[in-house]
Structures are given as structure tokens and as C-alpha cells.
mmCIF file of C-alpha atoms in Angstrom:
data_model
loop_
_atom_site.group_PDB
_atom_site.id
_atom_site.type_symbol
_atom_site.label_atom_id
_atom_site.label_comp_id
_atom_site.label_asym_id
_atom_site.label_seq_id
_atom_site.Cartn_x
_atom_site.Cartn_y
_atom_site.Cartn_z
ATOM 1 C CA UNK A 1 86.210 73.797 91.918
ATOM 2 C CA UNK A 2 87.145 74.720 95.482
ATOM 3 C CA UNK A 3 85.309 77.436 97.393
ATOM 4 C CA UNK A 4 88.424 79.576 97.391
ATOM 5 C CA UNK A 5 88.812 79.288 93.610
ATOM 6 C CA UNK A 6 85.163 80.291 93.224
ATOM 7 C CA UNK A 7 85.809 83.303 95.417
ATOM 8 C CA UNK A 8 88.925 84.229 93.434
ATOM 9 C CA UNK A 9 87.088 83.981 90.132
ATOM 10 C CA UNK A 10 84.159 86.023 91.409
ATOM 11 C CA UNK A 11 86.440 88.646 92.917
ATOM 12 C CA UNK A 12 88.380 89.008 89.674
ATOM 13 C CA UNK A 13 85.257 89.299 87.524
ATOM 14 C CA UNK A 14 83.553 91.837 89.753
ATOM 15 C CA UNK A 15 86.631 93.919 90.522
ATOM 16 C CA UNK A 16 87.539 95.529 93.803
ATOM 17 C CA UNK A 17 84.693 97.159 95.714
ATOM 18 C CA UNK A 18 84.864 99.470 98.683
ATOM 19 C CA UNK A 19 81.535 98.213 99.973
ATOM 20 C CA UNK A 20 80.050 94.778 100.412
ATOM 21 C CA UNK A 21 76.708 95.827 98.957
ATOM 22 C CA UNK A 22 77.319 93.894 95.715
ATOM 23 C CA UNK A 23 78.727 90.801 97.325
ATOM 24 C CA UNK A 24 79.816 87.614 95.652
ATOM 25 C CA UNK A 25 77.539 84.696 96.504
ATOM 26 C CA UNK A 26 79.186 81.400 97.280
ATOM 27 C CA UNK A 27 77.733 77.941 96.733
ATOM 28 C CA UNK A 28 77.696 77.116 100.435
ATOM 29 C CA UNK A 29 74.221 76.110 101.585
ATOM 30 C CA UNK A 30 72.592 73.965 104.204
ATOM 31 C CA UNK A 31 74.358 74.906 107.438
ATOM 32 C CA UNK A 32 72.157 75.991 110.300
ATOM 33 C CA UNK A 33 72.862 75.808 113.985
ATOM 34 C CA UNK A 34 69.920 76.400 116.310
ATOM 35 C CA UNK A 35 72.277 77.386 119.112
ATOM 36 C CA UNK A 36 74.206 79.998 117.122
ATOM 37 C CA UNK A 37 71.983 82.863 116.035
ATOM 38 C CA UNK A 38 73.462 86.332 116.247
ATOM 39 C CA UNK A 39 71.219 87.850 113.572
ATOM 40 C CA UNK A 40 68.681 88.502 116.313
ATOM 41 C CA UNK A 41 71.227 90.749 117.983
ATOM 42 C CA UNK A 42 73.327 93.139 115.887
ATOM 43 C CA UNK A 43 73.887 91.086 112.743
ATOM 44 C CA UNK A 44 75.832 93.260 110.335
ATOM 45 C CA UNK A 45 76.182 96.234 112.659
ATOM 46 C CA UNK A 46 79.617 97.776 112.044
ATOM 47 C CA UNK A 47 82.312 97.554 114.716
ATOM 48 C CA UNK A 48 83.654 100.689 116.452
ATOM 49 C CA UNK A 49 85.280 103.334 114.283
ATOM 50 C CA UNK A 50 89.075 102.890 114.239
ATOM 51 C CA UNK A 51 89.338 106.617 114.988
ATOM 52 C CA UNK A 52 88.057 105.892 118.494
ATOM 53 C CA UNK A 53 91.275 103.963 119.179
ATOM 54 C CA UNK A 54 94.787 105.396 119.607
ATOM 55 C CA UNK A 55 97.132 105.107 116.644
ATOM 56 C CA UNK A 56 99.389 102.077 116.457
ATOM 57 C CA UNK A 57 102.844 102.662 117.890
ATOM 58 C CA UNK A 58 105.576 100.052 118.386
ATOM 59 C CA UNK A 59 106.058 98.927 121.984
ATOM 60 C CA UNK A 60 109.332 99.294 123.822
ATOM 61 C CA UNK A 61 108.828 95.792 125.321
ATOM 62 C CA UNK A 62 107.729 94.052 122.109
ATOM 63 C CA UNK A 63 109.064 94.386 118.586
ATOM 64 C CA UNK A 64 109.862 92.582 115.352
ATOM 65 C CA UNK A 65 113.231 92.848 113.606
ATOM 66 C CA UNK A 66 113.565 91.824 109.968
ATOM 67 C CA UNK A 67 116.962 90.202 109.364
ATOM 68 C CA UNK A 68 116.628 88.910 105.809
ATOM 69 C CA UNK A 69 113.995 88.881 103.076
ATOM 70 C CA UNK A 70 113.958 86.442 100.159
ATOM 71 C CA UNK A 71 114.239 87.850 96.659
ATOM 72 C CA UNK A 72 112.250 84.979 95.129
ATOM 73 C CA UNK A 73 109.378 84.554 97.624
ATOM 74 C CA UNK A 74 107.750 86.286 100.586
ATOM 75 C CA UNK A 75 109.906 84.288 103.030
ATOM 76 C CA UNK A 76 111.456 86.342 105.803
ATOM 77 C CA UNK A 77 113.969 85.654 108.549
ATOM 78 C CA UNK A 78 113.477 87.772 111.617
ATOM 79 C CA UNK A 79 113.321 87.979 115.370
ATOM 80 C CA UNK A 80 110.431 88.837 117.704
ATOM 81 C CA UNK A 81 111.464 90.424 121.001
ATOM 82 C CA UNK A 82 109.280 89.844 124.078
ATOM 83 C CA UNK A 83 109.653 90.450 127.835
ATOM 84 C CA UNK A 84 110.765 86.818 128.228
ATOM 85 C CA UNK A 85 113.278 86.645 125.418
ATOM 86 C CA UNK A 86 113.303 86.536 121.650
ATOM 87 C CA UNK A 87 111.734 84.236 119.061
ATOM 88 C CA UNK A 88 113.604 83.455 115.848
ATOM 89 C CA UNK A 89 111.343 83.340 112.815
ATOM 90 C CA UNK A 90 110.095 81.490 110.937
ATOM 91 C CA UNK A 91 109.458 79.177 113.843
ATOM 92 C CA UNK A 92 107.214 76.356 115.034
ATOM 93 C CA UNK A 93 105.256 76.995 118.246
ATOM 94 C CA UNK A 94 104.682 73.953 120.441
ATOM 95 C CA UNK A 95 101.298 73.706 122.179
ATOM 96 C CA UNK A 96 101.352 73.249 125.944
ATOM 97 C CA UNK A 97 97.575 72.978 126.293
ATOM 98 C CA UNK A 98 97.286 73.009 130.091
ATOM 99 C CA UNK A 99 100.696 74.536 130.643
ATOM 100 C CA UNK A 100 102.613 71.356 129.817
ATOM 101 C CA UNK A 101 103.743 69.612 126.651
ATOM 102 C CA UNK A 102 102.525 66.069 126.156
ATOM 103 C CA UNK A 103 105.199 63.389 126.562
ATOM 104 C CA UNK A 104 108.037 65.949 126.401
ATOM 105 C CA UNK A 105 109.887 67.480 129.343
ATOM 106 C CA UNK A 106 110.108 71.264 128.983
ATOM 107 C CA UNK A 107 113.821 71.115 129.601
ATOM 108 C CA UNK A 108 114.223 68.772 126.654
ATOM 109 C CA UNK A 109 112.130 71.097 124.498
ATOM 110 C CA UNK A 110 114.175 74.114 125.574
ATOM 111 C CA UNK A 111 117.425 72.312 124.876
ATOM 112 C CA UNK A 112 116.162 71.487 121.398
ATOM 113 C CA UNK A 113 115.639 75.178 120.682
ATOM 114 C CA UNK A 114 111.917 75.563 121.383
ATOM 115 C CA UNK A 115 111.431 79.281 122.014
ATOM 116 C CA UNK A 116 107.734 80.210 121.878
ATOM 117 C CA UNK A 117 105.066 78.016 123.471
ATOM 118 C CA UNK A 118 101.300 78.193 123.081
ATOM 119 C CA UNK A 119 98.851 77.686 125.975
ATOM 120 C CA UNK A 120 95.063 77.390 125.744
ATOM 121 C CA UNK A 121 92.985 79.860 127.739
ATOM 122 C CA UNK A 122 89.913 77.608 127.562
ATOM 123 C CA UNK A 123 91.547 74.619 129.232
ATOM 124 C CA UNK A 124 93.410 76.732 131.790
ATOM 125 C CA UNK A 125 90.152 78.551 132.552
ATOM 126 C CA UNK A 126 88.477 75.290 133.512
ATOM 127 C CA UNK A 127 91.487 73.790 135.308
ATOM 128 C CA UNK A 128 93.237 75.097 137.397
ATOM 129 C CA UNK A 129 91.667 78.540 136.761
ATOM 130 C CA UNK A 130 93.142 82.017 136.188
ATOM 131 C CA UNK A 131 93.042 82.882 139.894
ATOM 132 C CA UNK A 132 95.315 80.007 140.885
ATOM 133 C CA UNK A 133 97.747 80.727 138.045
ATOM 134 C CA UNK A 134 97.871 84.388 139.052
ATOM 135 C CA UNK A 135 98.532 83.419 142.674
ATOM 136 C CA UNK A 136 101.362 81.193 141.453
ATOM 137 C CA UNK A 137 102.988 84.266 139.903
ATOM 138 C CA UNK A 138 101.638 83.921 136.354
ATOM 139 C CA UNK A 139 101.904 81.318 133.647
ATOM 140 C CA UNK A 140 105.709 81.461 133.413
ATOM 141 C CA UNK A 141 106.220 80.594 137.082
ATOM 142 C CA UNK A 142 103.336 78.149 137.005
ATOM 143 C CA UNK A 143 105.095 76.308 134.158
ATOM 144 C CA UNK A 144 108.594 77.044 135.483
ATOM 145 C CA UNK A 145 109.525 78.443 132.078
ATOM 146 C CA UNK A 146 111.328 81.721 131.455
ATOM 147 C CA UNK A 147 110.785 81.886 127.700
ATOM 148 C CA UNK A 148 108.058 83.514 125.562
ATOM 149 C CA UNK A 149 104.482 82.253 125.834
ATOM 150 C CA UNK A 150 101.407 83.037 123.732
ATOM 151 C CA UNK A 151 97.852 82.312 124.885
ATOM 152 C CA UNK A 152 94.699 82.198 122.772
ATOM 153 C CA UNK A 153 91.301 83.636 123.667
ATOM 154 C CA UNK A 154 89.512 80.364 124.379
ATOM 155 C CA UNK A 155 87.224 80.850 121.407
ATOM 156 C CA UNK A 156 88.603 78.009 119.300
ATOM 157 C CA UNK A 157 87.803 75.327 121.876
ATOM 158 C CA UNK A 158 84.376 76.807 122.675
ATOM 159 C CA UNK A 159 83.283 76.717 119.037
ATOM 160 C CA UNK A 160 85.131 73.603 117.915
ATOM 161 C CA UNK A 161 83.635 71.561 120.727
ATOM 162 C CA UNK A 162 80.182 72.796 119.690
ATOM 163 C CA UNK A 163 80.686 71.016 116.370
ATOM 164 C CA UNK A 164 81.965 67.729 117.795
ATOM 165 C CA UNK A 165 85.450 66.712 118.823
ATOM 166 C CA UNK A 166 88.488 68.931 118.565
ATOM 167 C CA UNK A 167 89.960 66.418 116.126
ATOM 168 C CA UNK A 168 86.900 66.671 113.859
ATOM 169 C CA UNK A 169 86.947 70.433 113.825
ATOM 170 C CA UNK A 170 90.679 71.131 113.868
ATOM 171 C CA UNK A 171 90.319 72.884 110.526
ATOM 172 C CA UNK A 172 86.594 73.604 111.006
ATOM 173 C CA UNK A 173 85.713 71.531 107.964
ATOM 174 C CA UNK A 174 86.030 67.817 108.642
ATOM 175 C CA UNK A 175 82.347 66.978 108.580
ATOM 176 C CA UNK A 176 79.749 67.970 106.017
ATOM 177 C CA UNK A 177 77.339 70.918 106.000
ATOM 178 C CA UNK A 178 74.485 69.033 107.662
ATOM 179 C CA UNK A 179 76.290 68.437 110.918
ATOM 180 C CA UNK A 180 74.303 67.886 114.071
ATOM 181 C CA UNK A 181 74.547 70.005 117.206
ATOM 182 C CA UNK A 182 73.275 67.186 119.416
ATOM 183 C CA UNK A 183 75.411 66.897 122.510
ATOM 184 C CA UNK A 184 76.988 70.306 121.973
ATOM 185 C CA UNK A 185 78.675 71.994 124.910
ATOM 186 C CA UNK A 186 77.905 75.438 123.463
ATOM 187 C CA UNK A 187 74.611 76.778 124.831
ATOM 188 C CA UNK A 188 74.359 80.253 123.333
ATOM 189 C CA UNK A 189 76.223 82.879 121.319
ATOM 190 C CA UNK A 190 75.140 86.485 121.648
ATOM 191 C CA UNK A 191 76.581 89.949 121.371
ATOM 192 C CA UNK A 192 77.702 89.587 124.981
ATOM 193 C CA UNK A 193 79.757 86.439 124.401
ATOM 194 C CA UNK A 194 79.505 82.648 124.407
ATOM 195 C CA UNK A 195 77.819 80.509 127.048
ATOM 196 C CA UNK A 196 79.186 76.986 127.238
ATOM 197 C CA UNK A 197 79.318 74.038 129.598
ATOM 198 C CA UNK A 198 82.549 72.614 130.935
ATOM 199 C CA UNK A 199 83.533 69.228 129.557
ATOM 200 C CA UNK A 200 84.904 68.482 133.028
ATOM 201 C CA UNK A 201 81.862 68.986 135.277
ATOM 202 C CA UNK A 202 79.054 70.407 133.132
ATOM 203 C CA UNK A 203 79.161 73.802 134.846
ATOM 204 C CA UNK A 204 78.091 76.697 132.646
ATOM 205 C CA UNK A 205 80.552 79.490 131.856
ATOM 206 C CA UNK A 206 80.209 82.790 130.030
ATOM 207 C CA UNK A 207 83.205 83.778 127.920
ATOM 208 C CA UNK A 208 83.165 87.427 126.834
ATOM 209 C CA UNK A 209 85.821 89.556 125.134
ATOM 210 C CA UNK A 210 86.495 91.204 128.465
ATOM 211 C CA UNK A 211 86.636 87.999 130.544
ATOM 212 C CA UNK A 212 88.952 86.365 127.998
ATOM 213 C CA UNK A 213 91.357 89.288 128.240
ATOM 214 C CA UNK A 214 91.041 89.300 132.036
ATOM 215 C CA UNK A 215 92.049 85.629 132.135
ATOM 216 C CA UNK A 216 95.037 86.253 129.881
ATOM 217 C CA UNK A 217 96.073 89.179 132.087
ATOM 218 C CA UNK A 218 96.053 86.792 135.042
ATOM 219 C CA UNK A 219 98.226 84.376 133.060
ATOM 220 C CA UNK A 220 100.714 87.121 132.177
ATOM 221 C CA UNK A 221 101.576 85.617 128.783
ATOM 222 C CA UNK A 222 103.770 87.633 126.433
ATOM 223 C CA UNK A 223 101.322 87.577 123.510
ATOM 224 C CA UNK A 224 97.548 87.454 123.915
ATOM 225 C CA UNK A 225 94.677 87.044 121.460
ATOM 226 C CA UNK A 226 91.223 88.709 121.336
ATOM 227 C CA UNK A 227 88.011 86.698 121.454
ATOM 228 C CA UNK A 228 86.649 85.668 118.070
ATOM 229 C CA UNK A 229 83.970 83.383 116.703
ATOM 230 C CA UNK A 230 85.075 80.406 114.628
ATOM 231 C CA UNK A 231 82.386 79.192 112.244
ATOM 232 C CA UNK A 232 83.005 75.908 110.396
ATOM 233 C CA UNK A 233 84.080 75.523 106.783
ATOM 234 C CA UNK A 234 80.594 74.515 105.640
ATOM 235 C CA UNK A 235 78.516 77.620 106.268
ATOM 236 C CA UNK A 236 76.229 79.908 104.273
ATOM 237 C CA UNK A 237 77.822 83.168 103.242
ATOM 238 C CA UNK A 238 75.253 85.300 105.050
ATOM 239 C CA UNK A 239 76.050 83.490 108.279
ATOM 240 C CA UNK A 240 79.797 83.816 107.648
ATOM 241 C CA UNK A 241 79.432 87.547 107.042
ATOM 242 C CA UNK A 242 77.495 87.971 110.284
ATOM 243 C CA UNK A 243 80.232 86.040 112.073
ATOM 244 C CA UNK A 244 82.956 88.323 110.683
ATOM 245 C CA UNK A 245 81.096 91.405 111.896
ATOM 246 C CA UNK A 246 80.523 89.843 115.322
ATOM 247 C CA UNK A 247 84.197 88.894 115.529
ATOM 248 C CA UNK A 248 85.243 92.458 114.671
ATOM 249 C CA UNK A 249 83.005 93.837 117.410
ATOM 250 C CA UNK A 250 84.372 91.283 119.875
ATOM 251 C CA UNK A 251 87.969 91.980 118.884
ATOM 252 C CA UNK A 252 87.428 95.727 119.325
ATOM 253 C CA UNK A 253 86.058 95.124 122.829
ATOM 254 C CA UNK A 254 88.991 92.836 123.601
ATOM 255 C CA UNK A 255 91.440 95.477 122.416
ATOM 256 C CA UNK A 256 89.848 98.180 124.577
ATOM 257 C CA UNK A 257 90.065 95.912 127.619
ATOM 258 C CA UNK A 258 93.707 95.218 126.818
ATOM 259 C CA UNK A 259 94.612 98.882 126.319
ATOM 260 C CA UNK A 260 93.168 99.707 129.729
ATOM 261 C CA UNK A 261 95.897 97.534 131.282
ATOM 262 C CA UNK A 262 98.595 96.646 128.753
ATOM 263 C CA UNK A 263 100.776 94.970 131.400
ATOM 264 C CA UNK A 264 103.747 94.478 129.041
ATOM 265 C CA UNK A 265 101.713 92.150 126.836
ATOM 266 C CA UNK A 266 101.295 92.307 123.061
ATOM 267 C CA UNK A 267 97.941 91.569 121.434
ATOM 268 C CA UNK A 268 97.535 90.070 117.958
ATOM 269 C CA UNK A 269 94.365 90.920 116.028
ATOM 270 C CA UNK A 270 92.932 87.917 114.185
ATOM 271 C CA UNK A 271 91.999 88.069 110.491
ATOM 272 C CA UNK A 272 88.796 86.190 109.597
ATOM 273 C CA UNK A 273 86.547 85.596 106.614
ATOM 274 C CA UNK A 274 86.965 81.901 105.844
ATOM 275 C CA UNK A 275 87.833 81.298 102.190
ATOM 276 C CA UNK A 276 85.688 84.215 101.054
ATOM 277 C CA UNK A 277 88.195 86.753 99.761
ATOM 278 C CA UNK A 278 85.938 89.779 100.037
ATOM 279 C CA UNK A 279 85.306 89.030 103.685
ATOM 280 C CA UNK A 280 89.011 88.377 104.201
ATOM 281 C CA UNK A 281 89.736 91.792 102.677
ATOM 282 C CA UNK A 282 87.105 93.368 104.909
ATOM 283 C CA UNK A 283 88.757 91.794 107.933
ATOM 284 C CA UNK A 284 92.267 92.760 106.828
ATOM 285 C CA UNK A 285 91.172 96.375 106.372
ATOM 286 C CA UNK A 286 89.483 96.652 109.756
ATOM 287 C CA UNK A 287 91.909 94.700 111.931
ATOM 288 C CA UNK A 288 94.901 96.434 110.293
ATOM 289 C CA UNK A 289 93.375 99.809 111.130
ATOM 290 C CA UNK A 290 93.449 99.059 114.871
ATOM 291 C CA UNK A 291 96.513 99.320 117.147
ATOM 292 C CA UNK A 292 97.185 95.592 117.420
ATOM 293 C CA UNK A 293 100.832 94.594 117.895
ATOM 294 C CA UNK A 294 100.650 91.809 115.333
ATOM 295 C CA UNK A 295 98.240 89.641 113.380
ATOM 296 C CA UNK A 296 96.853 86.145 113.627
ATOM 297 C CA UNK A 297 95.490 84.434 110.531
ATOM 298 C CA UNK A 298 92.495 82.496 111.798
ATOM 299 C CA UNK A 299 89.061 81.164 110.994
ATOM 300 C CA UNK A 300 88.531 78.419 108.454
ATOM 301 C CA UNK A 301 91.728 78.137 106.411
ATOM 302 C CA UNK A 302 90.480 75.910 103.614
ATOM 303 C CA UNK A 303 89.570 72.290 103.107
ATOM 304 C CA UNK A 304 93.081 71.193 102.124
ATOM 305 C CA UNK A 305 96.696 72.340 101.940
ATOM 306 C CA UNK A 306 96.384 73.825 98.462
ATOM 307 C CA UNK A 307 93.429 75.966 99.489
ATOM 308 C CA UNK A 308 95.369 77.138 102.537
ATOM 309 C CA UNK A 309 98.310 78.246 100.389
ATOM 310 C CA UNK A 310 95.982 80.033 97.968
ATOM 311 C CA UNK A 311 94.404 81.841 100.900
ATOM 312 C CA UNK A 312 97.801 82.868 102.263
ATOM 313 C CA UNK A 313 98.756 84.105 98.798
ATOM 314 C CA UNK A 314 95.865 86.520 99.096
ATOM 315 C CA UNK A 315 96.189 87.530 102.748
ATOM 316 C CA UNK A 316 99.905 87.888 103.391
ATOM 317 C CA UNK A 317 100.782 90.664 100.887
ATOM 318 C CA UNK A 318 97.992 92.762 102.421
ATOM 319 C CA UNK A 319 99.279 92.720 106.014
ATOM 320 C CA UNK A 320 101.664 95.276 107.504
ATOM 321 C CA UNK A 321 105.107 93.609 107.205
ATOM 322 C CA UNK A 322 106.419 95.638 110.147
ATOM 323 C CA UNK A 323 104.126 93.814 112.550
ATOM 324 C CA UNK A 324 104.634 90.078 113.234
ATOM 325 C CA UNK A 325 102.093 87.417 112.282
ATOM 326 C CA UNK A 326 101.019 83.977 113.449
ATOM 327 C CA UNK A 327 99.119 81.264 111.571
ATOM 328 C CA UNK A 328 96.607 79.682 113.929
ATOM 329 C CA UNK A 329 96.150 75.947 113.977
ATOM 330 C CA UNK A 330 97.919 74.513 110.910
ATOM 331 C CA UNK A 331 101.382 73.030 111.422
ATOM 332 C CA UNK A 332 101.647 69.628 109.780
ATOM 333 C CA UNK A 333 105.001 68.776 108.229
ATOM 334 C CA UNK A 334 104.014 69.347 104.595
ATOM 335 C CA UNK A 335 102.357 72.691 105.381
ATOM 336 C CA UNK A 336 105.414 73.811 107.330
ATOM 337 C CA UNK A 337 107.518 73.286 104.218
ATOM 338 C CA UNK A 338 105.302 75.714 102.305
ATOM 339 C CA UNK A 339 104.035 78.387 104.699
ATOM 340 C CA UNK A 340 107.490 79.888 105.242
ATOM 341 C CA UNK A 341 107.554 80.974 101.606
ATOM 342 C CA UNK A 342 104.325 82.892 102.200
ATOM 343 C CA UNK A 343 105.865 85.113 104.873
ATOM 344 C CA UNK A 344 104.370 83.361 107.918
ATOM 345 C CA UNK A 345 106.580 83.955 110.952
ATOM 346 C CA UNK A 346 105.173 81.564 113.579
ATOM 347 C CA UNK A 347 102.495 78.881 113.724
ATOM 348 C CA UNK A 348 101.179 76.160 115.983
ATOM 349 C CA UNK A 349 99.263 72.945 115.418
#
């Protein structure tokens, strides 16, 4: 039985609960990372009250238009409008890690209909750096591309590289629960942020919710993402719960930093909780209560394609359909054939 099926069965038998006091225990055991210990900080301290944020209101520079909705599935055809043009949905988002696609000329990609591109804050932070990109006139001029661009927070690379290679941890579940942290580039995770060493020169960096947003402001991307923690698939539930609470506190700080200088950028709040449905519901409730312009579905998304689809079956009906969404990190051919029916609008690999 998969972890998600266990969570579904437990959730059904216990009924809906407004609190997590009587939580469902999962069978995940054995994961411990000596370099990731947030319980010494705030642990399960709640994030800021949503009432301390302004109410969500659609932006005049960013919006989602629903053009058609399937009568037999959750599939939707729509269009996302950004300062650098529109994005037809559902759509695949190509990843230009350092501001360039691998082995494909941008002009060829544009001619083929590629609208939204994804750039990685982590890699751009290390080389060439936000300051240089800002001096170049922002990420669009740096790339010589006048179409929509989304950047992530940098968190995925920080945490995935702590568990091994990016390939190993693409879905945060490739290796077993007793993974080693030997050789990790991640030095410390605290309430403040994540300290890590560059894979290029070994120099230590501190990535915080505020510094991640500051970097993305320098890039000038159309859609930005708040800092979050990405625990692996194999993790004890108590640790996963602590991670969700930390992520919510980090996302709230990221959102405040963004709202202080919106700069014609939209920010997507990221839904977490792994395959634990109660934690996913907790995350949906909190992130949906904040004035994010859209939603990212992130964290561990299951050990296989079937578990991913089951998870989306749970998450997607619970998100505000008026705000756009993006599935983070899963875009293989077979998954692409299925995620459109779940109401996913954009995704990248």
C-alpha cells in the first residue's frame, strides 16, 4: 500500500478535523538529518495570522482568463496574462536553468510556440549573480527574451543537493530512508533561512525568504515563488509537519517582502505536505488564505505517477479556480498526458 493510500484511508476513517491534534500517523520511519533540525527553533509555531495581510485582489498587470472547462474532467483551457505577454494553458514550461535552454536556441523555442520559461534563482544567484542581471536590465534583457518568465526561490536546489545529486532527488524520493548526508552542501537550516556552500567555489551563502525575493526582484521575472523547504519522500511525519509549518512561516515572510515592492510581479504560494493529506489540507487552507496571485503544487509529489495523480485528485478541487496554478518539477511525457485532466495549467520538469 502506498503512503498516499494509507493517508487516504486514515483520513476517511477519522473524518475531517479542524485541528491537527488527532493526527494520522504514517508508517514513515528512519529518516534523520543531523544538519536539518528546526525543532530547536520554532517547530510547530503557527505562521502569521492571515488577517495581518491585505485581502487578495486581482492585479491589473496579471490575470487568468478561463476559456473552456471540460464537462467530464477538471481540464481547463485558459490564458494567463503577464507584463511580457500571455501564456496559453495547459502548457509546458521549458527550464532555462542559467537563463538559457540546453541545446536549443531561444529563437527556435519561440518559433515552436514556447511561451513561459522557467529560470532557477539558485544557479543565477551563484553565477552570474543578481546584481549583474539587474545591471543588464533584468532577466528578460539578459536572456534577450520578451516573453513571460517564472523564477523559483532557490529552495529546491538547496535542499535537493543536500540529499545527493539533483537527478537523485528530482522527486525527493529516489533513495531510501537511511540516506547519508556525507558530502552535503547544506550546512544549516534555521528559522532565519538555509546556509549552504556553492558547488562552484565552496563559498557559503545564506538564503532567506527576504534574500530570495530580493534576488527575484533583481531578475524582474513575471512570476516569482516564495522560499520553502523541500523534505524528501522518506521522512517521519513529525519532521514533515515541522517542515510544513516552517515553510508557511517562510512563505509568509516572502509574501511580506514581495508586497513591500510588488514591481509588476505575481507571486505563487506553494502548497506542501508531501503525500500526507491532512498536512496538504493544512497547507491548502493557509496558503489559500493569503493574497498570493496563484498557487504552486510542490514538495514531495509521490513515489510514482499513480501516487502523483491521486495527490492531484485531492489537491486540485480545493484550490481557488480563479487563480492560476503550476505543478513544480514533474513533466515527463506520460505525466503530461494525465495532469491536464486534473486542472493543472502549467508545469516544468
